[in-house]
Coordinates of C-alpha atoms and ligand atoms in Angstrom, one line a residue:
M876 CA -110.2 -77.3 13.1
N877 CA -113.6 -79.0 13.3
R878 CA -116.6 -78.2 10.9
L879 CA -118.3 -76.1 13.6
S880 CA -115.2 -73.8 14.3
H881 CA -114.7 -73.4 10.6
Y882 CA -118.4 -72.4 10.4
S883 CA -118.2 -69.6 12.9
L884 CA -114.8 -68.4 11.5
V885 CA -116.3 -67.5 8.1
C886 CA -119.8 -66.5 9.3
E887 CA -118.9 -64.0 12.0
A888 CA -116.8 -60.8 11.5
P889 CA -113.2 -60.9 12.5
V890 CA -112.3 -59.7 16.0
V891 CA -109.5 -57.3 16.1
I892 CA -107.7 -56.7 19.3
P893 CA -105.0 -53.8 19.2
G894 CA -102.2 -54.0 21.7
P895 CA -100.5 -50.9 23.2
A896 CA -97.7 -50.7 20.7
S897 CA -100.3 -50.5 17.9
R898 CA -103.5 -49.1 19.2
K899 CA -103.9 -46.2 16.7
L900 CA -103.1 -48.4 13.8
G901 CA -105.5 -51.2 15.3
E902 CA -108.3 -48.5 15.3
E903 CA -107.7 -47.3 11.8
I904 CA -107.8 -51.3 10.7
C905 CA -111.2 -51.6 12.5
Q906 CA -112.5 -48.5 10.6
H907 CA -111.5 -49.9 7.3
L908 CA -113.1 -53.3 8.3
G909 CA -116.2 -51.6 9.6
I910 CA -116.1 -53.3 13.1
E911 CA -115.6 -52.4 16.6
V912 CA -112.4 -52.6 18.3
T913 CA -112.4 -55.3 20.7
G914 CA -111.5 -54.1 24.2
L915 CA -108.4 -55.4 26.2
E916 CA -107.6 -54.5 29.8
M917 CA -103.9 -54.3 30.4
R918 CA -102.3 -53.2 33.5
R919 CA -98.9 -53.4 35.3
F920 CA -98.5 -54.7 38.9
S921 CA -96.2 -52.7 41.0
D922 CA -93.3 -55.1 40.5
S923 CA -93.9 -54.5 36.6
E924 CA -95.6 -57.8 35.8
T925 CA -98.1 -57.3 33.3
F926 CA -101.9 -58.4 33.5
V927 CA -104.0 -58.8 30.3
K928 CA -107.6 -59.6 29.9
V929 CA -109.9 -59.6 26.7
L930 CA -113.0 -57.6 27.6
D931 CA -115.3 -59.4 25.1
N932 CA -116.4 -62.9 24.4
I933 CA -114.3 -64.2 21.6
R934 CA -115.2 -67.9 21.9
G935 CA -115.0 -69.6 18.6
R936 CA -114.1 -66.4 16.8
D937 CA -111.3 -65.5 14.3
V938 CA -109.2 -63.3 16.2
F939 CA -106.4 -60.8 15.1
I940 CA -104.1 -59.3 17.6
I941 CA -102.3 -56.2 16.4
Q942 CA -98.9 -55.5 18.1
S943 CA -95.6 -54.3 16.6
T944 CA -92.4 -55.7 18.4
S945 CA -91.0 -52.0 18.4
T946 CA -89.4 -50.0 21.2
P947 CA -89.6 -50.8 24.2
T948 CA -89.0 -54.1 22.4
N949 CA -89.0 -56.5 25.3
D950 CA -92.3 -55.0 26.8
H951 CA -93.9 -55.2 23.7
V952 CA -93.0 -58.8 22.7
M953 CA -94.2 -60.0 26.3
E954 CA -97.6 -58.0 25.9
L955 CA -97.7 -59.7 22.5
L956 CA -97.4 -63.1 24.2
L957 CA -99.6 -62.3 26.9
M958 CA -102.5 -61.3 24.5
L959 CA -102.0 -64.6 22.6
D960 CA -102.3 -66.6 25.7
A961 CA -105.4 -64.7 26.8
A962 CA -107.2 -65.1 23.4
H963 CA -106.0 -68.8 23.4
R964 CA -107.4 -69.3 26.9
A965 CA -110.6 -67.6 25.9
S966 CA -111.2 -70.3 23.2
A967 CA -110.7 -68.2 20.0
A968 CA -111.2 -70.5 17.1
R969 CA -108.1 -69.1 15.4
I970 CA -105.7 -66.5 16.3
T971 CA -103.5 -64.5 14.0
A972 CA -100.5 -62.3 15.4
V973 CA -100.5 -59.3 13.2
I974 CA -96.9 -57.9 13.8
P975 CA -96.6 -54.9 11.5
Y976 CA -93.0 -54.3 12.5
F977 CA -91.3 -57.5 13.8
G978 CA -88.4 -56.4 15.9
Y979 CA -85.8 -58.9 17.0
A980 CA -85.4 -59.7 13.3
R981 CA -81.7 -58.6 12.8
Q982 CA -80.1 -61.5 14.5
D983 CA -81.3 -63.9 12.2
R984 CA -78.0 -66.0 11.7
K985 CA -75.2 -67.3 13.7
D986 CA -72.6 -65.3 12.2
Q987 CA -70.1 -65.5 15.1
G988 CA -69.8 -68.0 17.9
R989 CA -72.0 -67.9 21.0
V990 CA -74.7 -65.5 19.9
A991 CA -78.4 -65.9 20.3
L992 CA -80.6 -66.5 17.3
S993 CA -83.0 -64.0 18.5
A994 CA -85.3 -64.0 15.4
K995 CA -85.9 -67.7 15.8
L996 CA -86.4 -67.5 19.6
V997 CA -89.0 -65.0 19.1
A998 CA -90.6 -66.8 16.2
N999 CA -90.7 -69.9 18.5
I1000 CA -92.3 -68.1 21.5
I1001 CA -95.1 -66.3 19.5
T1002 CA -96.1 -69.9 18.2
T1003 CA -95.9 -71.3 21.7
A1004 CA -98.0 -68.4 23.0
G1005 CA -101.1 -69.5 20.8
A1006 CA -100.5 -67.9 17.4
D1007 CA -102.0 -70.0 14.6
R1008 CA -100.8 -67.6 11.9
V1009 CA -98.6 -64.7 11.7
L1010 CA -99.4 -61.5 9.3
T1011 CA -96.3 -59.3 9.1
V1012 CA -94.9 -56.4 6.9
D1013 CA -91.5 -56.0 5.2
L1014 CA -89.5 -58.4 7.4
H1015 CA -85.9 -57.4 7.8
S1016 CA -85.1 -60.6 5.7
G1017 CA -87.5 -62.7 3.9
Q1018 CA -86.1 -66.0 5.2
I1019 CA -87.4 -65.1 8.7
Q1020 CA -90.7 -66.5 7.5
G1021 CA -89.2 -69.8 7.8
F1022 CA -88.5 -69.5 11.3
F1023 CA -92.2 -69.9 12.1
D1024 CA -93.7 -73.4 11.8
I1025 CA -97.1 -71.9 11.3
P1026 CA -98.3 -69.9 8.0
V1027 CA -96.9 -66.4 7.6
D1028 CA -98.3 -63.7 5.3
H1029 CA -95.7 -61.4 4.3
L1030 CA -97.0 -58.1 3.2
Q1031 CA -94.9 -55.6 1.6
A1032 CA -95.7 -51.8 2.1
G1033 CA -93.5 -50.7 -0.7
Q1034 CA -96.4 -49.8 -2.7
V1035 CA -97.5 -47.3 -0.2
L1036 CA -94.4 -45.5 -0.8
V1037 CA -94.5 -45.8 -4.5
D1038 CA -97.9 -44.3 -4.6
Y1039 CA -96.7 -41.5 -2.6
V1040 CA -93.8 -40.8 -4.9
Q1041 CA -96.2 -41.2 -8.1
N1042 CA -98.6 -38.7 -6.9
S1043 CA -96.1 -36.2 -5.5
G1044 CA -95.4 -34.6 -8.9
L1045 CA -91.7 -35.2 -8.6
E1046 CA -89.8 -35.7 -11.8
D1047 CA -86.4 -36.4 -12.9
F1048 CA -85.2 -38.7 -10.1
I1049 CA -83.0 -41.5 -9.4
V1050 CA -83.4 -44.4 -6.9
V1051 CA -80.6 -45.0 -4.6
S1052 CA -79.9 -48.1 -2.6
P1053 CA -78.4 -47.1 0.7
D1054 CA -76.3 -50.2 0.8
V1055 CA -75.3 -53.1 -1.2
G1056 CA -77.6 -55.7 0.7
N1057 CA -80.5 -53.8 -0.2
V1058 CA -79.9 -53.7 -4.0
K1059 CA -82.6 -56.2 -5.0
L1060 CA -85.2 -54.3 -3.2
A1061 CA -84.2 -50.7 -4.6
R1062 CA -83.9 -52.3 -8.0
N1063 CA -87.7 -53.1 -7.7
Y1064 CA -88.4 -49.8 -6.5
A1065 CA -86.5 -48.3 -9.5
D1066 CA -88.4 -50.4 -11.8
M1067 CA -91.8 -49.5 -10.2
V1068 CA -91.0 -45.6 -10.5
H1069 CA -89.1 -46.0 -13.9
A1070 CA -86.0 -44.4 -12.6
P1071 CA -82.2 -45.5 -12.9
L1072 CA -80.6 -46.9 -9.9
A1073 CA -77.4 -46.1 -8.0
I1074 CA -75.9 -48.0 -5.0
V1075 CA -74.0 -46.8 -1.9
D1076 CA -71.2 -49.0 -0.9
K1077 CA -71.6 -48.6 2.9
R1078 CA -69.4 -50.1 5.5
R1079 CA -70.5 -50.9 9.0
T1080 CA -67.7 -50.2 11.4
A1081 CA -69.7 -51.3 14.5
P1082 CA -73.3 -51.9 15.2
N1083 CA -75.4 -48.9 14.4
V1084 CA -72.3 -47.1 12.9
S1085 CA -71.8 -46.8 9.2
E1086 CA -69.7 -44.9 6.6
V1087 CA -70.1 -44.4 3.0
M1088 CA -67.2 -45.9 0.8
S1089 CA -68.2 -45.1 -2.8
I1090 CA -71.3 -44.7 -4.9
I1091 CA -71.8 -47.1 -7.6
G1092 CA -73.7 -45.3 -10.7
D1093 CA -72.9 -41.8 -9.3
E1094 CA -72.5 -40.4 -12.9
D1095 CA -76.3 -40.2 -13.0
I1096 CA -76.7 -38.2 -9.8
P1097 CA -75.7 -34.7 -10.7
G1098 CA -78.9 -32.4 -11.0
R1099 CA -81.4 -35.2 -10.2
N1100 CA -83.8 -35.6 -7.4
V1101 CA -82.8 -38.8 -5.4
L1102 CA -85.0 -41.3 -3.7
I1103 CA -83.2 -43.4 -1.0
F1104 CA -85.5 -46.5 -0.4
D1105 CA -84.8 -48.5 2.7
D1106 CA -86.6 -51.2 4.7
M1107 CA -86.1 -49.2 8.1
I1108 CA -84.7 -46.1 9.5
D1109 CA -83.2 -47.0 12.8
T1110 CA -80.5 -44.5 14.0
A1111 CA -80.7 -42.8 10.7
G1112 CA -76.8 -43.0 10.4
T1113 CA -77.2 -45.0 7.0
I1114 CA -79.7 -42.6 5.4
C1115 CA -78.1 -39.3 6.6
N1116 CA -74.4 -40.5 5.7
A1117 CA -75.9 -41.3 2.2
S1118 CA -77.8 -38.0 2.0
H1119 CA -74.3 -36.1 2.6
A1120 CA -72.3 -38.1 0.1
L1121 CA -75.3 -37.6 -2.6
R1122 CA -75.4 -34.0 -1.9
E1123 CA -71.6 -33.9 -2.5
R1124 CA -72.0 -35.6 -5.8
G1125 CA -74.3 -33.1 -7.0
A1126 CA -77.9 -34.4 -6.2
K1127 CA -80.7 -31.8 -6.3
D1128 CA -83.1 -32.8 -3.5
V1129 CA -82.8 -35.8 -1.5
Y1130 CA -85.9 -37.8 -0.3
A1131 CA -85.6 -40.8 2.2
L1132 CA -88.4 -43.5 2.1
A1133 CA -88.6 -46.5 4.3
V1134 CA -91.4 -48.7 5.5
H1135 CA -90.3 -48.9 9.4
G1136 CA -89.6 -45.7 11.3
V1137 CA -87.6 -47.3 14.1
L1138 CA -86.0 -43.7 14.9
S1139 CA -84.0 -44.7 17.7
G1140 CA -81.1 -42.9 19.5
K1141 CA -80.3 -39.5 18.0
A1142 CA -82.3 -40.3 14.6
L1143 CA -84.6 -37.4 14.8
E1144 CA -81.8 -35.0 15.5
R1145 CA -79.8 -36.3 12.9
L1146 CA -82.5 -36.4 10.3
E1147 CA -83.6 -32.7 11.1
A1148 CA -79.9 -31.6 10.6
S1149 CA -79.4 -33.7 7.5
P1150 CA -79.7 -32.4 3.8
I1151 CA -82.7 -34.7 3.4
R1152 CA -85.8 -32.7 2.2
E1153 CA -88.4 -35.1 3.1
V1154 CA -88.6 -38.4 5.1
V1155 CA -91.4 -40.6 4.2
L1156 CA -92.5 -43.6 6.6
T1157 CA -95.5 -45.7 7.3
N1158 CA -97.1 -46.2 10.7
T1159 CA -95.8 -50.0 11.2
I1160 CA -94.3 -48.4 14.2
S1161 CA -96.5 -45.8 16.1
Q1162 CA -95.1 -42.3 16.1
V1163 CA -98.0 -40.8 17.8
D1164 CA -96.4 -40.3 21.2
R1165 CA -93.5 -38.3 20.0
P1166 CA -93.3 -34.9 18.2
L1167 CA -91.7 -35.4 14.8
P1168 CA -89.9 -32.9 12.7
E1169 CA -91.9 -31.2 10.1
K1170 CA -89.9 -33.0 7.2
I1171 CA -91.1 -36.3 8.5
R1172 CA -94.3 -37.7 6.8
V1173 CA -96.0 -40.8 8.1
L1174 CA -98.4 -42.7 5.8
S1175 CA -100.8 -45.4 6.9
V1176 CA -100.7 -49.0 6.1
A1177 CA -104.1 -49.7 7.6
P1178 CA -105.9 -50.2 4.4
L1179 CA -103.1 -52.8 3.3
I1180 CA -103.6 -54.8 6.7
A1181 CA -107.3 -54.3 6.7
G1182 CA -107.4 -56.1 3.1
A1183 CA -105.1 -58.7 4.2
I1184 CA -107.4 -59.6 7.3
E1185 CA -110.4 -59.6 5.1
R1186 CA -108.8 -62.1 2.7
I1187 CA -107.4 -64.2 5.4
H1188 CA -110.8 -64.3 7.2
D1189 CA -112.4 -65.1 3.9
H1190 CA -110.0 -67.7 2.8
R1191 CA -109.0 -65.7 -0.3
S1192 CA -105.4 -65.0 -1.7
V1193 CA -103.4 -62.4 0.1
S1194 CA -100.8 -62.1 -2.5
D1195 CA -102.8 -60.1 -5.1
L1196 CA -102.9 -57.3 -2.6
F1197 CA -99.4 -56.1 -3.4
Q1198 CA -96.8 -56.4 -6.3
S1199 CA -94.2 -59.0 -5.2
M1200 CA -91.1 -57.4 -4.3
A1201 CA -87.9 -59.7 -4.3
R1202 CA -85.4 -59.1 -1.5
Ligands
LIG1119 C1 -79.6 -52.4 6.8 O1 -79.5 -53.6 6.6 C2 -81.0 -51.8 6.8 O2 -81.8 -52.1 5.7 C3 -81.1 -50.4 7.2 O3 -80.4 -49.8 6.2 C4 -80.4 -50.1 8.6 O4 -80.9 -51.1 9.4 C5 -80.8 -48.7 9.0 O5 -79.9 -48.4 10.1 P1 -79.7 -47.0 10.8 O6 -80.7 -46.0 10.5 O7 -79.4 -47.2 12.1 O8 -78.3 -46.7 9.8

């Protein structure tokens, strides 16, 4: 970066362009930053190809494009790539892909022959499309950061969920990890809310299908409120199976808390029918277009992301924004 573009980077306000997957969140982020949303024209040709145009001059500016690669994942990935390319060709000085939910993260290793390493491929094409940096929230696995050869700021929205628990007046609870793979994260949550920890031993019988084998530490469950923390709720099989098993073992009320509400397939029906009293999610994935059952509450990560954008723009540390949570 030459001295002139460095000067314009820090002296002018950041430019925030929300994509269709994260429009509402992008608007909230702009409100927190005290700036206007930068307009974008996006339309489909009749053969379904996408046309993208940035509506304002962003030459020499510090640009943040907000787009989760949530369902419909392929469309949202392609839109993100086109927005990055448009910003690059419009001579932005620096482009940050802000991906509150990084979809395609689950295939992050070659665990069987002849499979695509989707997380790595998506990281590659985001960089090729013009991203200089990535800002994301609660990656499915922390090592995905290493798939990018550009700087990645990895935010953790756990504090948003913990603040909610601490302000809820809820007492006498135990934290439950919904599977063994999530134990480190759940232990962090347990430490943050000063509660004991139990662990569900979950077995995946097929993709998106799971069953509870046993619960480690179940002697602490009877009569207690249970907080199940997870990184995401997808089909809700994991969390609903766990909630049934926990109630069978004498849990009082069961609360499910997760950063990403993927909520695919029959997730909403399952959650509605489950013994879970309240489901707490964040808005890394937009839920504005679908009616949610009353028991689902959505908290905003806009202040967290706006804080990170401010710090990246001003070349300040991002890590002091959140308490580091091991995975
Ligand atoms: C598993 O590794 C994840 O942390 C979640 O537990 C899982 O992806 C949730 O999936 P589902 O809601 O479909 O059971």
